[in-house]
Coordinates of N, CA, C and O in Angstrom, one line a residue:
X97 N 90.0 117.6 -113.5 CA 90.2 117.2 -114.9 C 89.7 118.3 -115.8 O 88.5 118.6 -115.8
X98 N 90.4 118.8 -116.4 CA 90.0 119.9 -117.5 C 90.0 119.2 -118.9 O 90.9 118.7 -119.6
X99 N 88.6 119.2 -119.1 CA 88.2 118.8 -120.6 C 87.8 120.2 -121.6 O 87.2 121.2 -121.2
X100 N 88.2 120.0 -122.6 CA 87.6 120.7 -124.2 C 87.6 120.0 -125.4 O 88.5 119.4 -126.0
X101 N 86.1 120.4 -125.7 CA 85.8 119.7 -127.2 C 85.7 120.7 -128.0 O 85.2 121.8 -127.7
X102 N 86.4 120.5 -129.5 CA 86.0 121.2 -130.3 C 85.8 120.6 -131.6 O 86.5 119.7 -132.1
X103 N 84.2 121.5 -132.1 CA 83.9 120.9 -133.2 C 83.4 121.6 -134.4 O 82.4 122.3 -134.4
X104 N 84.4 121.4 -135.6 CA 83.8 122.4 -136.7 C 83.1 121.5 -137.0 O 83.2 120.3 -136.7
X105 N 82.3 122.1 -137.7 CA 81.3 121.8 -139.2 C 80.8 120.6 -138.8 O 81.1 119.9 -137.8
X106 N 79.9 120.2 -139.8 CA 79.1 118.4 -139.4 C 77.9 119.5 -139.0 O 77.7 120.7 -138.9
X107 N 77.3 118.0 -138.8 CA 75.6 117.9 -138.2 C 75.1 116.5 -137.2 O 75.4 115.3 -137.2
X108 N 74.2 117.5 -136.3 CA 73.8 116.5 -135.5 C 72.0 116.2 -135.8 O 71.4 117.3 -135.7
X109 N 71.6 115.4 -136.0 CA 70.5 115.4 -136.9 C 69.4 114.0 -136.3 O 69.7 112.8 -136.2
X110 N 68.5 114.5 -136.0 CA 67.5 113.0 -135.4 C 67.7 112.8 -134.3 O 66.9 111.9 -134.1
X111 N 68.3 112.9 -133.3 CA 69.1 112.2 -132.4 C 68.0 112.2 -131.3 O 67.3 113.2 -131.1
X112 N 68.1 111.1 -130.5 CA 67.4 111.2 -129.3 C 68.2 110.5 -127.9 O 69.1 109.6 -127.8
X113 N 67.5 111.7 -126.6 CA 68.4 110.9 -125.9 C 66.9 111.3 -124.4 O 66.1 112.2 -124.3
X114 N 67.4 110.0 -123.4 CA 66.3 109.9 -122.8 C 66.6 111.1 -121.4 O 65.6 111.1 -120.6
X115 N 67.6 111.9 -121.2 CA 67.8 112.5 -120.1 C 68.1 113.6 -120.3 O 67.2 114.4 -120.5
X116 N 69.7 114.1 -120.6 CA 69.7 115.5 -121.2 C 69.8 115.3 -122.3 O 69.6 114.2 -122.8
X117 N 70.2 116.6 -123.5 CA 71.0 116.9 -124.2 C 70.8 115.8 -125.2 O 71.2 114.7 -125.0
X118 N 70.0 116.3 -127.0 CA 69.4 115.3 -127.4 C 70.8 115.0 -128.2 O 70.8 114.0 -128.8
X119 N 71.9 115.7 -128.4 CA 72.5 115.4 -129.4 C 74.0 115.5 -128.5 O 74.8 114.6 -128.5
X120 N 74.0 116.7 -127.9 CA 75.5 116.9 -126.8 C 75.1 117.0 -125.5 O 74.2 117.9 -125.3
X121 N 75.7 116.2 -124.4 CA 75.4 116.6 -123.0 C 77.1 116.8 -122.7 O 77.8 115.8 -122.8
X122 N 77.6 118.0 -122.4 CA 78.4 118.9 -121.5 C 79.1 118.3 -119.9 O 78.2 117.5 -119.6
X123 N 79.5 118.3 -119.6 CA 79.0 118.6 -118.1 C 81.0 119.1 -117.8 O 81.9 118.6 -118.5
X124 N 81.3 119.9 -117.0 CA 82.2 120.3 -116.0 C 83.3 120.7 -117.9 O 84.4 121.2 -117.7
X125 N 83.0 120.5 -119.5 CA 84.1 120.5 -120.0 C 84.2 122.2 -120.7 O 83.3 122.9 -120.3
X126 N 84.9 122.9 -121.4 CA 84.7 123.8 -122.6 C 84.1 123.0 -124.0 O 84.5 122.0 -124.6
X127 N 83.1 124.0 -124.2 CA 83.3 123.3 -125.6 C 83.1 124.7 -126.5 O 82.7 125.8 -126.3
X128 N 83.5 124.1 -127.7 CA 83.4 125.1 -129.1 C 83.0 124.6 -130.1 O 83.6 123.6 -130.5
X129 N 81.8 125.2 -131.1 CA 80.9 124.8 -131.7 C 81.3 125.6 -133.0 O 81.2 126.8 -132.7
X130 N 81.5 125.5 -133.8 CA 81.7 125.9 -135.2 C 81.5 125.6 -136.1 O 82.2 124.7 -136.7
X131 N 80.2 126.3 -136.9 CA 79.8 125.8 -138.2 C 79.3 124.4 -138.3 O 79.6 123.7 -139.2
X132 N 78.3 124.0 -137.0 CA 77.4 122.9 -136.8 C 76.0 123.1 -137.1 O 75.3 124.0 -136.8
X133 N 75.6 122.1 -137.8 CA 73.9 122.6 -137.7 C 73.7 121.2 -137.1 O 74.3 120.2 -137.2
X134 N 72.1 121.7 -136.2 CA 71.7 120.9 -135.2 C 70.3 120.8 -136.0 O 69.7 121.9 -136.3
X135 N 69.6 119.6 -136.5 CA 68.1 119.8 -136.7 C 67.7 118.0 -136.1 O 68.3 117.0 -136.3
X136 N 66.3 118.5 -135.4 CA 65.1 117.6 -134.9 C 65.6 116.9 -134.2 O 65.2 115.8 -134.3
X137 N 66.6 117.2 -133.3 CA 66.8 116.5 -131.8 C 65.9 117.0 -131.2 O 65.2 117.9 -131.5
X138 N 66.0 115.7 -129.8 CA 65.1 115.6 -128.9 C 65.7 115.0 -127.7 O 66.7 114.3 -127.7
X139 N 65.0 115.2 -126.6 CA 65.2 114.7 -125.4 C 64.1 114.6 -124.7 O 63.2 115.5 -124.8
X140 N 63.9 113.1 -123.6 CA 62.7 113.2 -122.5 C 63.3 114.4 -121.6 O 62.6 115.2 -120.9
X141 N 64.5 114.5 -121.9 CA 64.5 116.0 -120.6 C 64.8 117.5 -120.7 O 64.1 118.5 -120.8
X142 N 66.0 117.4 -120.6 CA 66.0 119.1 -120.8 C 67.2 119.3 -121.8 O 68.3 118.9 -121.5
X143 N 67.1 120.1 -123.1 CA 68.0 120.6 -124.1 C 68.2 119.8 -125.1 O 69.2 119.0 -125.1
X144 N 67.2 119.9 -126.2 CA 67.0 119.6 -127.1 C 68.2 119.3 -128.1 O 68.2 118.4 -129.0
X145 N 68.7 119.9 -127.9 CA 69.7 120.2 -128.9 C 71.2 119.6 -128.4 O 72.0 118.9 -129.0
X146 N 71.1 120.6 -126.7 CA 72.4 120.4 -126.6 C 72.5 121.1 -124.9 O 72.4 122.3 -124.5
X147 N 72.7 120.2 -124.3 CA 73.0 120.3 -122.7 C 73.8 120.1 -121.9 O 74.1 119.0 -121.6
X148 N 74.4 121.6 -121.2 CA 75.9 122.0 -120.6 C 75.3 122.5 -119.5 O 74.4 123.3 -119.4
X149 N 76.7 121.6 -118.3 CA 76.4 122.4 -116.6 C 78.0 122.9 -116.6 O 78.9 122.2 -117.2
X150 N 78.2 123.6 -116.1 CA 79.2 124.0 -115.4 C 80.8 124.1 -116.1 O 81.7 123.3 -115.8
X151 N 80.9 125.2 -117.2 CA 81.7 124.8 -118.1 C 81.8 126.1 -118.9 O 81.4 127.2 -118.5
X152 N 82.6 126.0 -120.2 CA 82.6 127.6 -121.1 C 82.0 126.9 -122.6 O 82.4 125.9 -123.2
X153 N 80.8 128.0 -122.9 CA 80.7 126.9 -124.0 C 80.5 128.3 -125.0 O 79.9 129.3 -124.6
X154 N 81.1 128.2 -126.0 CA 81.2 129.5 -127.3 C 80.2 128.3 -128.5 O 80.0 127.1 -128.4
X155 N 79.7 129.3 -129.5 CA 79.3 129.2 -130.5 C 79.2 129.7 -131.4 O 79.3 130.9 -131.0
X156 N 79.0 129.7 -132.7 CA 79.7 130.6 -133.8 C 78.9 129.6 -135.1 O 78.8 128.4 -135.4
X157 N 78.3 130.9 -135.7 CA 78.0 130.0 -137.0 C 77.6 128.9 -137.1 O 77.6 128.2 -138.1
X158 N 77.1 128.5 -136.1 CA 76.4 127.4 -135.7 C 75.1 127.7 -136.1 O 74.8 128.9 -136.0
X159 N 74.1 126.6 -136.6 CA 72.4 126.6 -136.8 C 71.8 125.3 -135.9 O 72.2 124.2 -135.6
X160 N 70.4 126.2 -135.5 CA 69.8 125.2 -134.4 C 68.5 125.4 -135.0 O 68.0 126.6 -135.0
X161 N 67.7 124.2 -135.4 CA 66.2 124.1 -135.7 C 65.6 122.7 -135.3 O 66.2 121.7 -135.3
X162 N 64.3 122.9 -135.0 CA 63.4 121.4 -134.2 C 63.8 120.7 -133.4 O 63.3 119.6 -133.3
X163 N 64.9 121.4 -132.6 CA 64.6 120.9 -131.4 C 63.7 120.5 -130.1 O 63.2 121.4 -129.5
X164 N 63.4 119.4 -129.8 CA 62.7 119.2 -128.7 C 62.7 118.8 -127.5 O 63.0 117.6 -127.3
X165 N 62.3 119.6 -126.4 CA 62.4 119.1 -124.9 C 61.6 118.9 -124.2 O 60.9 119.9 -124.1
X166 N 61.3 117.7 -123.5 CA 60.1 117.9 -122.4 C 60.0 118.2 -121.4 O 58.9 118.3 -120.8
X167 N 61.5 118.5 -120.8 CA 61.5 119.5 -119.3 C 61.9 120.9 -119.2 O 61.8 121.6 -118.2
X168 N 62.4 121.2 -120.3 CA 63.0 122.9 -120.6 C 64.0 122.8 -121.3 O 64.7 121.9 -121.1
X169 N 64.4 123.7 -122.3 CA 65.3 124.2 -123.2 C 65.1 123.2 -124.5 O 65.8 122.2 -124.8
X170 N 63.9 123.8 -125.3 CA 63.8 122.8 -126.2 C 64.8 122.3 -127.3 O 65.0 121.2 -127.8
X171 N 65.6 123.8 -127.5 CA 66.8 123.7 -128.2 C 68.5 123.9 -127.3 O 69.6 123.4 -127.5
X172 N 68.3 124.7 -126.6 CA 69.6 124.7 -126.0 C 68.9 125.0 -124.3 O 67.9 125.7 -124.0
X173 N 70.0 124.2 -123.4 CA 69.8 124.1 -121.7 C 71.0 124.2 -121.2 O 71.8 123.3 -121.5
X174 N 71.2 125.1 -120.6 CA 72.2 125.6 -119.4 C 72.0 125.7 -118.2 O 70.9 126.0 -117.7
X175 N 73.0 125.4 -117.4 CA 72.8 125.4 -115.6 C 74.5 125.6 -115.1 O 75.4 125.4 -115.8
X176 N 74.6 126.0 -113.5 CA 75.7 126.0 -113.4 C 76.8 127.5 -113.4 O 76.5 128.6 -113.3
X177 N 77.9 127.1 -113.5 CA 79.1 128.4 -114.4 C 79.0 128.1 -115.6 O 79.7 127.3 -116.1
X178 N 78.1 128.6 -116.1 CA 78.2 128.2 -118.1 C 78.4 129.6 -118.3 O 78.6 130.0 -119.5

């Protein structure tokens, strides 16, 4: 299954999530980030912001602040073919 997301502009803001990826979790798709601002996500686990395995992920003009993680990548977590 070949997935891709693409997303201009907007904001992902407050967000909490209890495993990966406080705002986006990824997994096997492409994604493209354009002209997103990311502030004060969180996760109990890994990538604050935004958490991708195994996939193509571009970004551009994108803003990332206050992110938080409690197992690694407080703002952005990769693993995998990323």
């Amino acid at each position: 299954l070949d997935t891709t997301l693409i997303i201009e502009g907007g904001a992902f803001t407050g967000a909490i999530a209890t495993q990966l990826g406080g705002s986006i979790r990824a997994r096997g798709a492409d994604l493209t980030l354009q002209g997103v601002t990311f502030a004060d996500n969180a996760t109990s686990g890994s990538g604050g912001h935004l958490a991708a395995t195994d996939g193509v992920i571009t970004i551009s003009d994108s803003r990332f602040s206050g992110g938080e993680a409690q197992t690694s990548g407080g703002g952005l977590w990769f693993t995998g073919a990323v």
